[in-house]
Amino acid sequence: MHILLITTPLFASLASAGIFDSIQSVVKTDDPAKALASWSYTECGHANDPITLHSVSVSPDPPVPGSPLSVNISFTANEPILTGAYIDVVVKVGYIKILQKEVDLCEEGGVLKDTGISCPVEKGDHVLRKEVDLPKEIPPAKFTVNAKGYTVLDEDMFCVDVFADFLTNVGRVGL
Ligand SMILES: *[C@@H]1O[C@H](CO)[C@@H](O)[C@H](O)[C@H]1NC(C)=O
């Protein structure tokens, strides 16, 4: 039994929700996952939110634990996004909440670091690009990440749920 550090990149598909650099949680596992069987996301925001998410693509797809992952997220800012915006991130394994964290969008070391996008985020279409290193040791489990973004005025900015199902049995995903 060893301690597993779950780093933000595990949830890289959530790039728009920006949990790249600052989330860490400790979970124990005996048998780390070797593959991501499937992942998906759904928007849970409102039609008039300041940010509209268009697509998320990752390479390789599906992501491989222990390998670099590049992520592109295309979105529209329906209004300028100002410094002070933040994201409330909740990570669950199954139904159990393992982590809740608020992450800043604009600050030094914030979500937008090294993405090609800086604050204030201008109104219009954007593609956020990020390179991340997936941790090698990810528990074989079903993860849900809920990310709710808020503006500097604490108004809803966006909402996305990401689902990721990690397996130990590599053969089942044909890798
Ligand atoms: C991200 O966009 C760049 C530039 O358009 C492209 O070269 C790259 O393949 C894209 N990566 C992914 C993961 O979609």
mmCIF file of C-alpha atoms and ligand atoms in Angstrom:
data_model
loop_
_atom_site.group_PDB
_atom_site.id
_atom_site.type_symbol
_atom_site.label_atom_id
_atom_site.label_comp_id
_atom_site.label_asym_id
_atom_site.label_seq_id
_atom_site.Cartn_x
_atom_site.Cartn_y
_atom_site.Cartn_z
ATOM 1 C CA MET A 1 0.000 0.000 0.000
ATOM 2 C CA HIS A 2 1.503 3.300 -0.956
ATOM 3 C CA ILE A 3 0.435 6.869 -0.981
ATOM 4 C CA LEU A 4 -0.768 8.164 -4.276
ATOM 5 C CA LEU A 5 -0.569 11.764 -5.189
ATOM 6 C CA ILE A 6 -3.343 12.799 -7.494
ATOM 7 C CA THR A 7 -2.229 15.861 -9.293
ATOM 8 C CA THR A 8 -4.324 18.237 -11.242
ATOM 9 C CA PRO A 9 -3.334 16.861 -14.640
ATOM 10 C CA LEU A 10 -5.345 13.765 -13.957
ATOM 11 C CA PHE A 11 -8.299 15.920 -14.733
ATOM 12 C CA ALA A 12 -6.738 17.566 -17.688
ATOM 13 C CA SER A 13 -9.838 17.166 -19.730
ATOM 14 C CA LEU A 14 -11.146 19.832 -17.427
ATOM 15 C CA ALA A 15 -8.681 22.321 -18.738
ATOM 16 C CA SER A 16 -11.391 24.912 -19.084
ATOM 17 C CA ALA A 17 -12.138 24.476 -15.447
ATOM 18 C CA GLY A 18 -8.519 24.947 -14.788
ATOM 19 C CA ILE A 19 -7.457 22.461 -12.243
ATOM 20 C CA PHE A 20 -4.073 22.007 -13.771
ATOM 21 C CA ASP A 21 -1.572 23.247 -11.357
ATOM 22 C CA SER A 22 -2.905 23.508 -7.914
ATOM 23 C CA ILE A 23 -5.055 20.565 -6.920
ATOM 24 C CA GLN A 24 -3.491 17.768 -5.022
ATOM 25 C CA SER A 25 -5.084 15.060 -3.001
ATOM 26 C CA VAL A 26 -3.813 11.979 -1.319
ATOM 27 C CA VAL A 27 -5.459 8.644 -2.020
ATOM 28 C CA LYS A 28 -4.220 5.131 -1.386
ATOM 29 C CA THR A 29 -4.119 2.398 -3.951
ATOM 30 C CA ASP A 30 -2.540 -1.028 -4.305
ATOM 31 C CA ASP A 31 -2.975 -1.330 -7.994
ATOM 32 C CA PRO A 32 -2.660 1.832 -10.030
ATOM 33 C CA ALA A 33 -4.634 2.194 -13.214
ATOM 34 C CA LYS A 34 -2.845 1.613 -16.460
ATOM 35 C CA ALA A 35 -5.346 3.085 -18.803
ATOM 36 C CA LEU A 36 -8.227 5.429 -19.063
ATOM 37 C CA ALA A 37 -11.100 3.442 -20.449
ATOM 38 C CA SER A 38 -13.282 6.371 -21.263
ATOM 39 C CA TRP A 39 -13.891 9.977 -20.487
ATOM 40 C CA SER A 40 -16.590 12.453 -21.275
ATOM 41 C CA TYR A 41 -17.918 15.772 -20.148
ATOM 42 C CA THR A 42 -21.214 17.536 -19.951
ATOM 43 C CA GLU A 43 -21.960 21.190 -19.487
ATOM 44 C CA CYS A 44 -24.023 22.006 -16.438
ATOM 45 C CA GLY A 45 -24.242 25.766 -16.835
ATOM 46 C CA HIS A 46 -26.837 28.147 -18.197
ATOM 47 C CA ALA A 47 -27.258 29.332 -21.758
ATOM 48 C CA ASN A 48 -26.412 32.900 -20.772
ATOM 49 C CA ASP A 49 -23.245 32.102 -18.822
ATOM 50 C CA PRO A 50 -20.244 34.355 -19.565
ATOM 51 C CA ILE A 51 -18.343 31.358 -20.944
ATOM 52 C CA THR A 52 -19.687 28.907 -23.509
ATOM 53 C CA LEU A 53 -17.670 25.728 -23.944
ATOM 54 C CA HIS A 54 -17.491 24.375 -27.499
ATOM 55 C CA SER A 55 -15.123 21.421 -27.471
ATOM 56 C CA VAL A 56 -12.415 19.633 -25.552
ATOM 57 C CA SER A 57 -9.821 17.531 -27.344
ATOM 58 C CA VAL A 58 -6.936 15.613 -25.847
ATOM 59 C CA SER A 59 -3.970 13.811 -27.333
ATOM 60 C CA PRO A 60 -3.438 10.935 -26.901
ATOM 61 C CA ASP A 61 -7.115 10.042 -26.599
ATOM 62 C CA PRO A 62 -7.760 8.258 -24.344
ATOM 63 C CA PRO A 63 -5.100 9.743 -22.064
ATOM 64 C CA VAL A 64 -2.419 7.392 -20.717
ATOM 65 C CA PRO A 65 -1.332 7.570 -17.052
ATOM 66 C CA GLY A 66 2.324 8.560 -16.767
ATOM 67 C CA SER A 67 2.387 10.155 -20.211
ATOM 68 C CA PRO A 68 2.257 13.753 -21.337
ATOM 69 C CA LEU A 69 -1.145 14.940 -22.425
ATOM 70 C CA SER A 70 -2.004 17.881 -24.574
ATOM 71 C CA VAL A 71 -5.375 19.488 -24.223
ATOM 72 C CA ASN A 72 -7.207 21.978 -26.401
ATOM 73 C CA ILE A 73 -10.355 23.662 -25.183
ATOM 74 C CA SER A 74 -12.322 25.911 -27.410
ATOM 75 C CA PHE A 75 -14.726 28.359 -25.843
ATOM 76 C CA THR A 76 -16.390 31.713 -26.310
ATOM 77 C CA ALA A 77 -16.169 34.484 -23.749
ATOM 78 C CA ASN A 78 -19.507 36.221 -24.055
ATOM 79 C CA GLU A 79 -18.138 39.080 -22.000
ATOM 80 C CA PRO A 80 -14.635 39.979 -20.781
ATOM 81 C CA ILE A 81 -13.418 37.726 -17.971
ATOM 82 C CA LEU A 82 -11.666 39.818 -15.352
ATOM 83 C CA THR A 83 -9.023 39.126 -12.774
ATOM 84 C CA GLY A 84 -10.667 37.720 -9.690
ATOM 85 C CA ALA A 85 -12.600 35.026 -11.549
ATOM 86 C CA TYR A 86 -12.227 31.625 -9.921
ATOM 87 C CA ILE A 87 -13.321 28.005 -10.176
ATOM 88 C CA ASP A 88 -14.779 25.799 -7.491
ATOM 89 C CA VAL A 89 -13.682 22.229 -8.165
ATOM 90 C CA VAL A 90 -15.151 19.117 -6.554
ATOM 91 C CA VAL A 91 -13.583 15.722 -7.237
ATOM 92 C CA LYS A 92 -15.415 12.507 -6.424
ATOM 93 C CA VAL A 93 -14.438 8.874 -6.638
ATOM 94 C CA GLY A 94 -17.690 7.051 -7.040
ATOM 95 C CA TYR A 95 -20.016 8.959 -4.751
ATOM 96 C CA ILE A 96 -17.303 9.944 -2.312
ATOM 97 C CA LYS A 97 -16.007 13.484 -2.380
ATOM 98 C CA ILE A 98 -12.223 13.373 -2.100
ATOM 99 C CA LEU A 99 -11.406 16.957 -2.819
ATOM 100 C CA GLN A 100 -12.939 20.400 -2.973
ATOM 101 C CA LYS A 101 -10.840 23.336 -3.952
ATOM 102 C CA GLU A 102 -11.125 26.874 -5.184
ATOM 103 C CA VAL A 103 -8.629 27.754 -7.899
ATOM 104 C CA ASP A 104 -7.892 31.167 -9.292
ATOM 105 C CA LEU A 105 -8.112 31.792 -13.009
ATOM 106 C CA CYS A 106 -5.832 34.756 -13.503
ATOM 107 C CA GLU A 107 -3.343 34.909 -10.695
ATOM 108 C CA GLU A 108 0.297 33.915 -11.009
ATOM 109 C CA GLY A 109 0.269 30.135 -11.179
ATOM 110 C CA GLY A 110 -3.478 30.188 -11.871
ATOM 111 C CA VAL A 111 -5.435 28.123 -14.327
ATOM 112 C CA LEU A 112 -4.466 30.135 -17.373
ATOM 113 C CA LYS A 113 -0.735 29.863 -16.810
ATOM 114 C CA ASP A 114 1.003 28.595 -19.974
ATOM 115 C CA THR A 115 -2.215 28.347 -21.935
ATOM 116 C CA GLY A 116 -1.707 31.170 -24.386
ATOM 117 C CA ILE A 117 -4.544 33.072 -22.747
ATOM 118 C CA SER A 118 -4.175 35.838 -20.221
ATOM 119 C CA CYS A 119 -6.459 38.022 -18.171
ATOM 120 C CA PRO A 120 -8.523 39.923 -18.784
ATOM 121 C CA VAL A 121 -9.842 37.360 -21.250
ATOM 122 C CA GLU A 122 -11.275 39.344 -24.100
ATOM 123 C CA LYS A 123 -14.783 38.867 -25.333
ATOM 124 C CA GLY A 124 -14.747 36.446 -28.283
ATOM 125 C CA ASP A 125 -13.620 32.981 -29.334
ATOM 126 C CA HIS A 126 -10.559 31.387 -27.770
ATOM 127 C CA VAL A 127 -8.632 28.131 -27.798
ATOM 128 C CA LEU A 128 -6.899 27.234 -24.571
ATOM 129 C CA ARG A 129 -3.910 24.943 -25.093
ATOM 130 C CA LYS A 130 -2.195 23.165 -22.277
ATOM 131 C CA GLU A 131 0.452 20.480 -21.903
ATOM 132 C CA VAL A 132 0.274 18.403 -18.755
ATOM 133 C CA ASP A 133 1.964 15.344 -17.326
ATOM 134 C CA LEU A 134 -0.469 12.707 -16.163
ATOM 135 C CA PRO A 135 0.565 11.003 -12.940
ATOM 136 C CA LYS A 136 1.644 7.411 -13.373
ATOM 137 C CA GLU A 137 -0.280 6.181 -10.384
ATOM 138 C CA ILE A 138 -3.966 6.792 -10.663
ATOM 139 C CA PRO A 139 -6.384 4.606 -8.726
ATOM 140 C CA PRO A 140 -8.519 2.364 -10.936
ATOM 141 C CA ALA A 141 -11.813 4.055 -10.266
ATOM 142 C CA LYS A 142 -14.518 6.231 -11.693
ATOM 143 C CA PHE A 143 -13.790 9.896 -11.158
ATOM 144 C CA THR A 144 -16.183 12.774 -11.442
ATOM 145 C CA VAL A 145 -14.921 16.302 -11.505
ATOM 146 C CA ASN A 146 -17.404 19.137 -11.200
ATOM 147 C CA ALA A 147 -16.020 22.552 -11.990
ATOM 148 C CA LYS A 148 -18.097 25.664 -11.471
ATOM 149 C CA GLY A 149 -16.609 28.948 -12.566
ATOM 150 C CA TYR A 150 -17.539 32.275 -11.020
ATOM 151 C CA THR A 151 -16.790 35.823 -12.098
ATOM 152 C CA VAL A 152 -15.098 38.372 -9.881
ATOM 153 C CA LEU A 153 -18.633 39.432 -8.932
ATOM 154 C CA ASP A 154 -19.435 35.876 -7.799
ATOM 155 C CA GLU A 155 -21.838 35.362 -10.660
ATOM 156 C CA ASP A 156 -22.005 32.029 -12.492
ATOM 157 C CA MET A 157 -19.390 31.838 -15.252
ATOM 158 C CA PHE A 158 -19.597 28.242 -16.495
ATOM 159 C CA CYS A 159 -20.175 24.740 -15.198
ATOM 160 C CA VAL A 160 -18.800 21.442 -16.453
ATOM 161 C CA ASP A 161 -18.831 17.852 -15.214
ATOM 162 C CA VAL A 162 -16.056 15.547 -16.365
ATOM 163 C CA PHE A 163 -16.244 11.768 -16.019
ATOM 164 C CA ALA A 164 -13.147 9.578 -16.230
ATOM 165 C CA ASP A 165 -13.055 5.829 -15.770
ATOM 166 C CA PHE A 166 -9.618 4.339 -15.127
ATOM 167 C CA LEU A 167 -8.937 0.604 -15.436
ATOM 168 C CA THR A 168 -6.139 -1.697 -14.408
ATOM 169 C CA ASN A 169 -6.738 -4.049 -17.270
ATOM 170 C CA VAL A 170 -4.954 -2.506 -20.203
ATOM 171 C CA GLY A 171 -6.130 -5.187 -22.615
ATOM 172 C CA ARG A 172 -9.699 -4.112 -22.248
ATOM 173 C CA VAL A 173 -8.994 -0.832 -23.969
ATOM 174 C CA GLY A 174 -6.742 -2.365 -26.573
ATOM 175 C CA LEU A 175 -3.564 -0.514 -25.688
HETATM 176 C C1 LIG B 1 -4.446 21.680 -30.519
HETATM 177 O O1 LIG B 1 -4.393 22.679 -31.508
HETATM 178 C C2 LIG B 1 -3.170 22.703 -32.240
HETATM 179 C C3 LIG B 1 -3.193 23.900 -33.186
HETATM 180 O O2 LIG B 1 -4.395 23.974 -33.878
HETATM 181 C C4 LIG B 1 -3.021 21.391 -32.993
HETATM 182 O O3 LIG B 1 -1.799 21.376 -33.701
HETATM 183 C C5 LIG B 1 -3.040 20.242 -31.988
HETATM 184 O O4 LIG B 1 -3.002 19.017 -32.669
HETATM 185 C C6 LIG B 1 -4.286 20.303 -31.132
HETATM 186 N N1 LIG B 1 -4.220 19.307 -30.083
HETATM 187 C C7 LIG B 1 -5.276 18.617 -29.683
HETATM 188 C C8 LIG B 1 -5.068 17.736 -28.516
HETATM 189 O O5 LIG B 1 -6.368 18.691 -30.219
#
